[in-house]
Short mmCIF file of C-alpha atoms in Angstrom, two decimals:
data_model
loop_
_atom_site.label_atom_id
_atom_site.label_comp_id
_atom_site.label_asym_id
_atom_site.label_seq_id
_atom_site.Cartn_x
_atom_site.Cartn_y
_atom_site.Cartn_z
CA ASP A 2 177.58 51.99 27.38
CA GLN A 3 178.52 54.76 24.98
CA GLN A 4 178.09 53.70 21.39
CA VAL A 5 179.65 56.90 20.03
CA LYS A 6 182.75 58.22 21.74
CA GLN A 7 184.64 61.45 21.49
CA ASN A 8 187.59 61.05 23.78
CA SER A 9 188.79 64.64 23.62
CA PRO A 10 186.44 66.94 25.53
CA SER A 11 188.29 70.01 24.27
CA LEU A 12 190.75 71.13 21.61
CA SER A 13 192.59 74.40 21.00
CA VAL A 14 194.00 75.32 17.59
CA GLN A 15 195.64 78.41 16.15
CA GLU A 16 193.74 80.28 13.48
CA GLY A 17 194.76 79.10 10.02
CA ARG A 18 195.93 75.68 11.20
CA ILE A 19 194.12 72.38 10.84
CA SER A 20 191.61 71.18 13.46
CA ILE A 21 191.17 67.44 13.72
CA LEU A 22 188.27 66.11 15.77
CA ASN A 23 188.07 62.38 16.38
CA CYS A 24 185.20 60.00 16.96
CA ASP A 25 184.99 56.26 17.61
CA TYR A 26 181.96 54.02 17.52
CA THR A 27 181.25 50.53 18.77
CA ASN A 28 178.12 49.43 16.94
CA SER A 29 178.95 47.84 13.60
CA MET A 30 175.33 48.36 12.49
CA PHE A 31 175.93 52.09 12.11
CA ASP A 32 176.12 53.01 8.44
CA TYR A 33 175.69 56.75 8.38
CA PHE A 34 177.74 59.27 10.33
CA LEU A 35 177.18 62.94 10.96
CA TRP A 36 178.90 65.90 12.52
CA TYR A 37 176.98 68.67 14.23
CA LYS A 38 178.16 72.04 15.45
CA LYS A 39 176.65 73.76 18.46
CA TYR A 40 177.07 77.33 19.62
CA PRO A 41 175.99 78.32 23.14
CA ALA A 42 172.26 79.10 23.41
CA GLU A 43 171.56 77.47 20.04
CA GLY A 44 170.52 74.01 18.98
CA PRO A 45 172.99 71.76 17.14
CA THR A 46 173.23 72.37 13.41
CA PHE A 47 174.11 69.74 10.84
CA LEU A 48 177.59 70.20 9.38
CA ILE A 49 178.62 67.25 7.24
CA SER A 50 177.92 63.55 6.90
CA ILE A 51 179.35 60.40 5.39
CA SER A 52 177.86 57.11 4.35
CA SER A 53 179.60 53.87 5.26
CA ILE A 54 180.15 53.13 1.58
CA LYS A 55 182.58 56.04 1.39
CA ASP A 56 185.81 56.81 3.18
CA LYS A 57 185.90 60.56 2.60
CA ASN A 58 183.47 63.39 2.12
CA GLU A 59 184.48 66.98 1.59
CA ASP A 60 182.53 70.22 1.82
CA GLY A 61 184.56 73.37 1.60
CA ARG A 62 186.85 73.64 4.61
CA PHE A 63 185.33 70.55 6.20
CA THR A 64 186.34 66.97 5.40
CA VAL A 65 185.18 63.84 7.15
CA PHE A 66 187.19 60.64 6.94
CA LEU A 67 185.79 57.23 7.80
CA ASN A 68 187.83 54.13 8.68
CA LYS A 69 185.27 51.34 8.98
CA SER A 70 187.72 48.65 10.00
CA ALA A 71 188.84 50.77 12.94
CA LYS A 72 185.32 52.10 13.62
CA HIS A 73 186.79 55.57 13.59
CA LEU A 74 185.96 58.83 11.90
CA SER A 75 187.48 62.25 12.00
CA LEU A 76 186.49 65.76 11.03
CA HIS A 77 189.17 68.00 9.55
CA ILE A 78 188.71 71.74 9.41
CA VAL A 79 191.26 73.62 7.37
CA PRO A 80 192.01 76.42 7.67
CA SER A 81 190.47 76.88 11.10
CA GLN A 82 188.75 80.19 11.78
CA PRO A 83 187.71 81.82 15.07
CA GLY A 84 184.06 81.40 14.04
CA ASP A 85 184.59 77.65 14.11
CA SER A 86 184.85 77.79 17.91
CA ALA A 87 181.94 75.65 19.08
CA VAL A 88 181.08 72.23 20.44
CA TYR A 89 181.20 69.52 17.77
CA PHE A 90 179.10 66.39 18.14
CA CYS A 91 179.75 63.20 16.26
CA ALA A 92 176.61 61.15 15.58
CA ALA A 93 175.69 57.87 13.95
CA SER A 94 172.59 56.16 12.66
CA ALA A 95 171.67 52.79 11.22
CA VAL A 96 169.17 52.21 8.45
CA ARG A 97 166.52 49.94 9.92
CA LYS A 98 163.21 48.48 8.85
CA THR A 99 161.27 50.67 11.26
CA SER A 100 159.80 53.89 10.02
CA TYR A 101 162.51 56.05 11.54
CA ASP A 102 166.15 55.86 12.45
CA LYS A 103 167.63 56.75 15.78
CA VAL A 104 170.55 59.12 15.76
CA ILE A 105 173.09 58.41 18.51
CA PHE A 106 175.30 61.28 19.63
CA GLY A 107 178.75 61.39 21.12
CA PRO A 108 179.56 63.60 24.12
CA GLY A 109 181.03 66.41 22.05
CA THR A 110 184.38 68.15 21.67
CA SER A 111 184.70 71.83 22.44
CA LEU A 112 186.90 73.49 19.81
CA SER A 113 188.56 76.82 20.46
CA VAL A 114 190.25 78.53 17.54
CA ILE A 115 192.70 81.12 18.80
CA PRO A 116 193.18 84.23 16.65
CA SER B 126 166.14 71.20 6.57
CA ALA B 127 163.27 72.21 8.84
CA VAL B 128 162.63 75.34 10.86
CA ILE B 129 161.92 74.35 14.45
CA SER B 130 160.85 76.88 17.05
CA GLN B 131 160.97 76.16 20.74
CA LYS B 132 159.77 78.13 23.69
CA PRO B 133 160.66 79.13 26.26
CA SER B 134 164.31 79.50 25.36
CA ARG B 135 165.26 79.39 29.02
CA ASP B 136 163.63 79.26 32.42
CA ILE B 137 164.53 79.06 36.09
CA CYS B 138 162.06 76.97 38.06
CA GLN B 139 161.48 75.98 41.65
CA ARG B 140 161.87 72.34 42.59
CA GLY B 141 158.61 70.46 42.72
CA THR B 142 157.00 72.51 39.94
CA SER B 143 156.46 71.55 36.31
CA LEU B 144 157.44 73.23 33.05
CA THR B 145 155.92 72.67 29.62
CA ILE B 146 158.13 73.25 26.59
CA GLN B 147 156.52 73.90 23.23
CA CYS B 148 157.89 72.94 19.83
CA GLN B 149 156.57 74.14 16.47
CA VAL B 150 157.80 72.84 13.10
CA ASP B 151 157.30 74.69 9.83
CA SER B 152 156.18 71.57 7.98
CA GLN B 153 154.17 68.46 8.74
CA VAL B 154 156.22 65.61 10.16
CA THR B 155 155.19 62.17 11.29
CA MET B 156 157.56 62.00 14.23
CA MET B 157 159.05 64.56 16.55
CA PHE B 158 161.83 63.79 18.98
CA TRP B 159 162.75 65.19 22.37
CA TYR B 160 166.36 65.16 23.55
CA ARG B 161 168.08 66.20 26.75
CA GLN B 162 171.61 67.49 27.10
CA GLN B 163 172.78 67.48 30.69
CA PRO B 164 175.75 69.71 31.55
CA GLY B 165 178.91 68.44 29.89
CA GLN B 166 177.16 65.43 28.44
CA SER B 167 175.84 64.22 25.13
CA LEU B 168 172.41 64.55 23.57
CA THR B 169 170.18 61.80 24.94
CA LEU B 170 166.90 60.85 23.31
CA ILE B 171 164.01 61.08 25.78
CA ALA B 172 161.11 60.00 23.61
CA THR B 173 159.59 59.93 20.16
CA ALA B 174 156.24 61.67 19.68
CA ASN B 175 153.83 60.35 17.06
CA GLN B 176 150.73 62.27 16.13
CA GLY B 177 147.64 60.50 17.39
CA SER B 178 149.35 57.94 19.60
CA GLU B 179 151.27 57.74 22.84
CA ALA B 180 154.88 58.71 22.84
CA THR B 181 157.56 56.04 22.87
CA TYR B 182 160.02 56.53 25.72
CA GLU B 183 163.67 55.49 25.82
CA SER B 184 165.13 53.48 28.64
CA GLY B 185 165.38 55.57 31.78
CA PHE B 186 162.58 57.96 30.87
CA VAL B 187 158.93 57.56 31.89
CA ILE B 188 155.68 59.19 30.90
CA ASP B 189 154.83 60.35 34.42
CA LYS B 190 158.00 62.39 34.57
CA PHE B 191 158.05 63.60 30.95
CA PRO B 192 154.51 63.66 29.57
CA ILE B 193 154.39 64.53 25.89
CA SER B 194 151.57 65.80 23.73
CA ARG B 195 151.36 65.65 19.94
CA PRO B 196 148.04 67.19 18.94
CA ASN B 197 148.91 67.68 15.25
CA LEU B 198 151.63 67.12 12.67
CA THR B 199 153.48 70.38 13.36
CA PHE B 200 153.40 70.76 17.13
CA SER B 201 154.47 68.94 20.30
CA THR B 202 154.97 69.70 23.97
CA LEU B 203 157.22 68.14 26.57
CA THR B 204 156.47 68.63 30.25
CA VAL B 205 159.16 68.18 32.88
CA SER B 206 157.16 67.25 35.98
CA ASN B 207 157.93 67.57 39.67
CA MET B 208 161.31 69.05 38.88
CA SER B 209 164.47 68.57 40.89
CA PRO B 210 167.91 70.15 40.37
CA GLU B 211 168.96 67.00 38.48
CA ASP B 212 166.53 68.00 35.74
CA SER B 213 168.60 71.09 34.97
CA SER B 214 169.49 70.53 31.33
CA ILE B 215 169.00 71.78 27.82
CA TYR B 216 165.92 70.21 26.29
CA LEU B 217 165.83 70.00 22.49
CA CYS B 218 163.06 69.29 20.05
CA SER B 219 164.07 67.57 16.83
CA VAL B 220 162.77 66.17 13.58
CA HIS B 221 164.57 63.50 11.61
CA ARG B 222 164.67 63.33 7.85
CA ARG B 223 165.72 60.21 6.03
CA GLY B 224 167.80 61.14 3.01
CA ARG B 225 169.15 58.95 0.27
CA GLU B 226 172.09 57.83 2.37
CA GLY B 227 170.82 58.06 5.92
CA THR B 228 168.95 59.98 8.57
CA GLU B 229 169.73 63.50 9.69
CA ALA B 230 168.42 65.23 12.78
CA PHE B 231 167.39 68.90 12.82
CA PHE B 232 167.01 70.77 16.07
CA GLY B 233 165.25 73.71 17.61
CA GLN B 234 167.31 76.22 19.56
CA GLY B 235 166.70 74.39 22.80
CA THR B 236 165.28 75.26 26.21
CA ARG B 237 167.81 75.81 28.95
CA LEU B 238 166.18 74.78 32.22
CA THR B 239 167.64 75.53 35.63
CA VAL B 240 165.91 74.06 38.67
CA VAL B 241 166.66 75.69 42.00
#
């Protein structure tokens, strides 16, 4: 049972346009959401995050929107650049009383930005 | 963030053999995490490695298949034992850091394993 879903395995966007990557989650205990970017032959790198107390977080060209009632978040990249071509993973965690938090990952969306 | 070094970066192994993957972190951490990414799939947590105690394995993963060592606060190894082609995956070492708002995971570059 996938707790974090990314229903689009791939996405192609023209350079300069907006890329929108979507993510849905099922566990209402999640309260912190992250996006990771992964190039081939490299480990995932942290991109941007959002706490459940917010509905938007922006960092340069990257904005993450959170809709808690719909259990949905999205990553917007604008303008898209060819260097943004990578696999993007949505992830979620829940603050718990144990000494660490698990981070649950979605299956990823492969973004191709066409020059 | 943390600097995490993994080796080997890739390997091709014969079925029935074992491979040990090493992970070095540039700072002391209580817990280190091992993930697997099978082709076209998500990152799945294999186990959590605590220094000085046995690793905690997630459902579907067992110590006999994936023995883990954690001799100190900056180093861990994961062994993939008695390999079969189904073990072909990217294996990733990770540390988690709890920030003010939540927990973030930081990864090594991964080990791409192909079993033939």
